[in-house]
């Protein structure tokens, strides 16, 4: 009985303590209710101050700078090439590289109109678009930018379009999604917008995609916005585009030991070298088409279309044999062998293999026909 009484008194004391604590908390909350806004403001201010301190500390370590924000007084009567509206970023580097470690390539972007950008695979076209977008966004927010100096005007919007993916749930292919996104961008773009589009019309045929890309370039040029549109559709330069302010820019290349390599530097002009074969080879895939030399030697897009239209890979024994010869030749070069006899022997083996395969197929078809005829008679 004594234990039960003690336990009961313990529970009663705990309940009274709980009620007392709740009363004290309610009283404290009532007293602080009038000061809650001040507490929330102080808390948010501490979070913002900590983020700014971390940003400035890291920016100084990476040698970033605060940009100069140009006031935009642009009106409808101002020409698209108004210098007060232009953007100039000197020594721009990708924000994910550490300049202090010397791992970044610097570029100078002096933009007064729309850029049509070309360059090889791995030439840093996409990286340049991301860097420009990041510098612009950081600059107008009052943050440091990854550059040596920057003059950034006020824009009403920044529109970045990278690679599109399909949407099976909506019944849209990747090209349909891309066209929907491009339509949204163009419909909301003004003269005070910055538009960045990476590798336009990559999800459809080259000929029609080139025409659509040309129409988009003309539309953006007519609007008069600043921006960069990158592309591998070199046929766009043969179209009679109605543009006034679009400037051709390219990612540079250099020849080293007879091989073309990207410099990752922005320059004036057009780059028609995609380095597609070299990129595939670096990633472990060899382009073994029998017509590779004809494609490489094509001087322009019209010649390339003519070469490609005449291709019939594996369509005949001759092309099949030629492709096999190329494969054997590549393997031969890899081993470093200079024995011409071995190379010719491999060619003979390839030819014999093709002939034997052809004969075996004929015998198989003949045997199948005889068996079918036997079953029909029986």
Coordinates of C-alpha atoms in Angstrom, one line a residue:
X1 CA 0.0 0.0 0.0
X2 CA 2.9 2.4 0.8
X3 CA 4.4 1.8 -2.7
X4 CA 1.1 2.5 -4.4
X5 CA 0.5 5.7 -2.4
X6 CA 4.0 6.9 -3.2
X7 CA 3.5 6.2 -6.9
X8 CA 0.2 8.0 -6.9
X9 CA 1.7 11.1 -5.3
X10 CA 4.5 11.0 -7.8
X11 CA 2.1 11.0 -10.8
X12 CA 0.1 13.9 -9.2
X13 CA 3.3 15.9 -8.7
X14 CA 4.3 15.3 -12.3
X15 CA 1.0 16.4 -13.6
X16 CA 1.1 19.6 -11.5
X17 CA 4.7 20.3 -12.7
X18 CA 3.5 19.9 -16.4
X19 CA 0.7 22.3 -15.9
X20 CA 3.0 24.8 -14.2
X21 CA 5.6 24.6 -17.0
X22 CA 2.9 25.1 -19.7
X23 CA 1.6 28.2 -17.8
X24 CA 5.2 29.6 -17.7
X25 CA 5.7 28.9 -21.4
X26 CA 2.4 30.6 -22.3
X27 CA 3.3 33.6 -20.3
X28 CA 6.8 33.8 -21.9
X29 CA 5.3 33.4 -25.4
X30 CA 2.8 36.2 -24.6
X31 CA 5.6 38.5 -23.5
X32 CA 7.7 37.7 -26.6
X33 CA 4.8 37.9 -29.1
X34 CA 5.3 41.6 -29.6
X35 CA 9.0 41.1 -30.2
X36 CA 8.7 38.0 -32.5
X37 CA 9.2 40.1 -35.7
X38 CA 12.5 41.5 -34.3
X39 CA 13.7 37.9 -33.5
X40 CA 12.8 36.6 -37.0
X41 CA 14.5 39.6 -38.6
X42 CA 17.6 39.1 -36.5
X43 CA 17.8 35.4 -37.4
X44 CA 17.4 36.1 -41.1
X45 CA 20.0 38.9 -40.9
X46 CA 22.5 36.5 -39.3
X47 CA 21.9 33.9 -42.1
X48 CA 22.3 36.5 -44.8
X49 CA 25.4 38.0 -43.2
X50 CA 27.0 34.5 -42.9
X51 CA 26.3 33.7 -46.5
X52 CA 27.7 37.1 -47.7
X53 CA 30.8 36.6 -45.6
X54 CA 31.4 33.1 -47.0
X55 CA 30.8 34.4 -50.6
X56 CA 33.2 37.3 -50.2
X57 CA 35.8 35.2 -48.6
X58 CA 35.7 32.5 -51.3
X59 CA 35.5 35.2 -54.0
X60 CA 38.6 36.9 -52.8
X61 CA 40.4 33.6 -52.6
X62 CA 39.4 32.9 -56.2
X63 CA 40.3 36.4 -57.3
X64 CA 36.7 37.4 -58.3
X65 CA 35.6 41.0 -58.5
X66 CA 32.6 43.2 -57.9
X67 CA 31.1 44.3 -61.2
X68 CA 30.1 47.8 -62.4
X69 CA 26.4 47.9 -62.9
X70 CA 25.5 50.2 -65.8
X71 CA 22.2 52.0 -65.6
X72 CA 20.0 51.3 -68.6
X73 CA 18.2 54.3 -70.1
X74 CA 17.2 52.4 -73.1
X75 CA 14.0 53.2 -74.9
X76 CA 12.3 52.2 -78.1
X77 CA 14.3 54.8 -80.1
X78 CA 17.7 53.6 -78.9
X79 CA 19.6 51.5 -81.4
X80 CA 20.4 47.9 -80.5
X81 CA 24.1 48.7 -80.5
X82 CA 23.9 51.4 -77.8
X83 CA 27.1 51.2 -75.8
X84 CA 25.3 52.0 -72.6
X85 CA 23.4 48.8 -73.0
X86 CA 26.4 46.6 -73.9
X87 CA 28.0 44.1 -71.6
X88 CA 31.7 43.7 -71.2
X89 CA 33.4 41.0 -69.1
X90 CA 37.2 40.8 -69.1
X91 CA 38.9 37.7 -67.9
X92 CA 35.8 35.6 -67.6
X93 CA 36.4 32.1 -66.2
X94 CA 34.0 29.2 -65.4
X95 CA 32.8 29.6 -61.9
X96 CA 33.5 26.0 -61.0
X97 CA 37.2 26.4 -61.8
X98 CA 39.6 27.8 -59.2
X99 CA 41.5 30.7 -60.8
X100 CA 43.9 30.8 -57.9
X101 CA 45.1 27.3 -58.9
X102 CA 45.6 28.4 -62.5
X103 CA 43.2 25.8 -63.9
X104 CA 40.9 28.2 -65.7
X105 CA 41.0 29.7 -69.2
X106 CA 40.0 33.4 -69.3
X107 CA 37.9 34.9 -72.0
X108 CA 36.9 38.5 -72.8
X109 CA 33.2 39.0 -73.8
X110 CA 32.4 42.4 -75.3
X111 CA 28.7 42.0 -76.3
X112 CA 26.7 44.7 -78.1
X113 CA 24.4 42.4 -80.0
X114 CA 23.5 38.7 -80.6
X115 CA 26.4 36.2 -81.0
X116 CA 26.1 33.2 -83.3
X117 CA 28.7 30.9 -81.8
X118 CA 30.4 27.9 -83.4
X119 CA 33.2 25.6 -82.3
X120 CA 34.4 22.1 -82.0
X121 CA 33.2 19.4 -79.6
X122 CA 34.9 20.0 -76.3
X123 CA 35.6 23.6 -77.3
X124 CA 33.9 25.1 -74.2
X125 CA 30.8 26.6 -76.0
X126 CA 28.4 25.3 -73.3
X127 CA 30.8 26.4 -70.5
X128 CA 31.0 29.9 -72.0
X129 CA 27.2 30.2 -72.0
X130 CA 27.0 29.0 -68.3
X131 CA 29.8 31.4 -67.3
X132 CA 28.1 34.4 -68.9
X133 CA 24.8 33.5 -67.3
X134 CA 26.4 33.0 -63.9
X135 CA 28.4 36.3 -64.1
X136 CA 25.3 38.2 -65.2
X137 CA 23.1 36.7 -62.4
X138 CA 25.7 37.2 -59.7
X139 CA 26.4 40.7 -60.9
X140 CA 22.8 42.0 -60.8
X141 CA 22.4 40.5 -57.4
X142 CA 25.3 42.5 -56.0
X143 CA 27.7 39.5 -55.7
X144 CA 31.2 39.0 -57.0
X145 CA 31.7 37.6 -60.4
X146 CA 34.3 35.2 -61.8
X147 CA 36.2 37.7 -63.9
X148 CA 39.0 40.3 -63.8
X149 CA 36.5 43.2 -64.4
X150 CA 32.9 43.4 -65.6
X151 CA 30.5 46.0 -66.8
X152 CA 27.0 44.6 -66.6
X153 CA 23.8 46.5 -67.6
X154 CA 20.4 46.0 -66.1
X155 CA 18.3 43.4 -67.8
X156 CA 14.6 42.6 -67.4
X157 CA 15.3 38.8 -67.8
X158 CA 17.9 36.2 -68.3
X159 CA 16.9 33.2 -70.4
X160 CA 19.2 30.2 -70.6
X161 CA 18.3 27.1 -72.7
X162 CA 20.5 24.0 -72.5
X163 CA 19.8 20.5 -73.7
X164 CA 16.2 19.4 -73.8
X165 CA 14.9 15.9 -72.9
X166 CA 11.8 14.1 -74.0
X167 CA 8.6 14.0 -71.9
X168 CA 6.8 10.7 -72.4
X169 CA 4.1 11.6 -69.9
X170 CA 3.2 14.5 -72.1
X171 CA 3.7 12.6 -75.3
X172 CA 6.5 15.0 -76.4
X173 CA 9.8 14.1 -78.1
X174 CA 12.9 16.0 -77.1
X175 CA 12.6 18.2 -80.2
X176 CA 9.0 19.0 -79.4
X177 CA 10.0 20.0 -75.9
X178 CA 12.8 22.1 -77.3
X179 CA 10.5 24.0 -79.6
X180 CA 8.1 24.6 -76.8
X181 CA 10.8 26.0 -74.7
X182 CA 12.2 28.2 -77.5
X183 CA 8.7 29.5 -78.2
X184 CA 8.4 30.5 -74.5
X185 CA 11.7 32.2 -74.6
X186 CA 11.0 34.2 -77.8
X187 CA 7.5 35.2 -76.7
X188 CA 8.8 36.8 -73.5
X189 CA 12.1 38.3 -74.9
X190 CA 12.5 42.0 -75.1
X191 CA 15.3 44.4 -76.1
X192 CA 16.5 44.3 -72.5
X193 CA 16.8 40.6 -72.2
X194 CA 19.8 38.3 -72.2
X195 CA 19.2 35.1 -74.2
X196 CA 21.5 32.1 -74.1
X197 CA 20.7 29.1 -76.2
X198 CA 23.1 26.1 -76.5
X199 CA 23.2 24.0 -79.7
X200 CA 19.9 24.9 -81.2
X201 CA 17.8 22.4 -83.1
X202 CA 19.9 19.4 -82.2
X203 CA 17.0 17.0 -82.1
X204 CA 15.9 16.9 -85.8
X205 CA 17.2 16.6 -89.3
X206 CA 20.1 18.7 -90.3
X207 CA 18.5 20.5 -93.3
X208 CA 15.2 21.4 -91.7
X209 CA 16.8 22.1 -88.3
X210 CA 19.2 24.5 -90.0
X211 CA 16.2 26.4 -91.5
X212 CA 14.4 26.6 -88.1
X213 CA 17.6 27.7 -86.4
X214 CA 18.0 30.4 -89.1
X215 CA 14.4 31.6 -88.4
X216 CA 15.1 31.8 -84.7
X217 CA 18.3 33.8 -85.3
X218 CA 16.4 36.3 -87.5
X219 CA 13.7 36.6 -84.8
X220 CA 16.1 37.3 -82.0
X221 CA 18.1 39.7 -84.2
X222 CA 14.9 41.6 -85.0
X223 CA 14.0 41.9 -81.3
X224 CA 17.5 43.4 -80.7
X225 CA 18.3 41.5 -77.5
X226 CA 21.8 40.5 -76.4
X227 CA 22.7 36.9 -76.2
X228 CA 24.6 33.9 -77.5
X229 CA 23.2 31.1 -79.7
X230 CA 25.7 28.2 -80.2
X231 CA 25.3 25.6 -83.0
X232 CA 26.9 22.8 -85.0
X233 CA 24.6 23.5 -88.0
X234 CA 27.2 25.1 -90.2
X235 CA 24.8 25.2 -93.1
X236 CA 23.2 28.1 -91.4
X237 CA 25.9 30.3 -92.8
X238 CA 24.9 29.6 -96.4
X239 CA 21.3 30.7 -95.7
X240 CA 20.3 34.3 -96.8
X241 CA 19.6 35.4 -93.3
X242 CA 18.0 38.8 -92.8
X243 CA 20.1 39.9 -89.9
X244 CA 21.6 43.3 -89.1
X245 CA 23.3 43.0 -85.7
X246 CA 24.2 39.3 -85.4
X247 CA 28.0 38.8 -84.9
X248 CA 29.8 35.5 -85.8
X249 CA 31.9 34.2 -82.9
X250 CA 33.9 30.9 -82.6
X251 CA 35.8 28.9 -80.1
X252 CA 39.4 28.8 -81.3
X253 CA 41.5 25.9 -82.4
X254 CA 45.2 25.3 -82.8
X255 CA 47.3 22.8 -84.8
X256 CA 49.7 20.8 -82.6
X257 CA 51.9 18.2 -84.3
X258 CA 49.4 18.0 -87.2
X259 CA 46.4 17.6 -84.9
X260 CA 43.7 20.2 -84.4
X261 CA 43.0 20.9 -80.7
X262 CA 40.6 23.4 -79.1
X263 CA 42.1 26.4 -77.3
X264 CA 38.9 27.2 -75.3
X265 CA 39.3 30.9 -76.3
X266 CA 36.6 33.1 -77.8
X267 CA 37.5 34.7 -81.1
X268 CA 35.8 36.4 -84.1
X269 CA 34.8 34.3 -87.1
X270 CA 33.3 30.9 -87.9
X271 CA 34.6 27.5 -86.9
X272 CA 33.5 24.7 -89.2
X273 CA 35.7 22.0 -87.5
X274 CA 33.6 19.8 -85.2
X275 CA 36.4 17.4 -84.2
X276 CA 33.7 14.7 -84.0
X277 CA 36.0 11.8 -85.1
X278 CA 38.7 12.9 -82.6
X279 CA 36.2 13.3 -79.8
X280 CA 34.8 9.8 -80.5
X281 CA 38.3 8.3 -80.6
X282 CA 39.3 9.9 -77.3
X283 CA 36.2 8.3 -75.7
X284 CA 37.1 4.9 -77.0
X285 CA 34.9 4.8 -80.0
X286 CA 36.4 4.6 -83.5
X287 CA 34.5 5.9 -86.6
X288 CA 35.1 3.0 -89.0
X289 CA 32.9 3.9 -91.9
X290 CA 34.3 3.1 -95.3
X291 CA 33.4 6.7 -96.3
X292 CA 35.2 8.5 -93.5
X293 CA 37.8 10.0 -95.7
X294 CA 35.2 11.3 -98.1
X295 CA 33.3 13.0 -95.3
X296 CA 36.4 14.6 -93.9
X297 CA 37.6 15.8 -97.3
X298 CA 34.2 17.5 -98.1
X299 CA 34.8 21.2 -98.4
X300 CA 31.3 22.4 -97.5
X301 CA 28.0 21.2 -96.3
X302 CA 26.6 20.7 -99.9
X303 CA 29.5 18.4 -100.7
X304 CA 29.0 16.6 -97.4
X305 CA 25.3 16.0 -98.2
X306 CA 26.2 14.6 -101.6
X307 CA 28.8 12.3 -100.1
X308 CA 26.4 11.1 -97.4
X309 CA 23.5 10.6 -99.8
X310 CA 25.7 8.3 -101.9
X311 CA 26.7 6.2 -98.9
X312 CA 25.5 2.6 -98.6
X313 CA 27.3 1.1 -95.7
X314 CA 27.3 -2.7 -95.8
X315 CA 25.0 -2.4 -98.8
X316 CA 27.3 -4.4 -101.0
X317 CA 30.3 -6.8 -100.7
X318 CA 32.6 -4.0 -101.9
X319 CA 31.7 -1.6 -99.2
X320 CA 31.6 -4.4 -96.6
X321 CA 35.1 -5.5 -97.7
X322 CA 36.3 -1.9 -97.7
X323 CA 35.0 -1.3 -94.1
X324 CA 36.7 -4.5 -93.0
X325 CA 39.9 -3.3 -94.6
X326 CA 39.7 -0.1 -92.6
X327 CA 39.1 -2.0 -89.4
X328 CA 42.1 -4.2 -90.1
X329 CA 44.2 -1.2 -91.0
X330 CA 43.3 0.6 -87.7
X331 CA 44.2 -2.5 -85.7
X332 CA 47.4 -2.8 -87.8
X333 CA 48.4 0.7 -86.9
X334 CA 47.7 0.3 -83.3
X335 CA 50.0 -2.7 -83.0
X336 CA 52.7 -0.6 -84.7
X337 CA 53.6 -3.4 -87.1
X338 CA 55.2 -2.4 -90.4
X339 CA 55.1 -5.8 -92.0
X340 CA 53.3 -5.3 -95.3
X341 CA 53.0 -9.0 -95.8
X342 CA 50.9 -9.5 -92.7
X343 CA 48.7 -6.6 -93.7
X344 CA 48.1 -8.1 -97.2
X345 CA 47.5 -11.5 -95.6
X346 CA 44.8 -10.0 -93.4
X347 CA 43.2 -8.4 -96.5
X348 CA 43.1 -11.8 -98.2
X349 CA 41.6 -13.4 -95.1
X350 CA 38.9 -10.7 -95.1
X351 CA 38.1 -11.3 -98.7
X352 CA 38.0 -15.0 -98.3
X353 CA 35.7 -14.7 -95.2
X354 CA 33.3 -12.5 -97.2
X355 CA 33.2 -15.0 -100.0
X356 CA 32.7 -18.0 -97.7
X357 CA 29.9 -16.2 -95.8
X358 CA 28.2 -15.5 -99.1
X359 CA 28.4 -19.1 -100.2
X360 CA 27.2 -20.4 -96.9
X361 CA 24.2 -18.1 -97.0
X362 CA 23.4 -19.4 -100.5
X363 CA 23.7 -23.1 -99.4
X364 CA 21.6 -22.4 -96.4
X365 CA 18.8 -20.8 -98.5
X366 CA 19.0 -23.7 -101.0
X367 CA 18.8 -26.3 -98.2
X368 CA 15.8 -24.5 -96.6
X369 CA 14.0 -24.4 -100.0
X370 CA 14.6 -28.2 -100.6
X371 CA 13.3 -29.0 -97.1
X372 CA 10.2 -26.9 -97.7
X373 CA 9.6 -28.5 -101.1
X374 CA 9.9 -32.0 -99.5
X375 CA 7.3 -31.2 -96.8
X376 CA 5.0 -29.8 -99.4
X377 CA 5.1 -32.9 -101.6
X378 CA 4.7 -35.2 -98.6

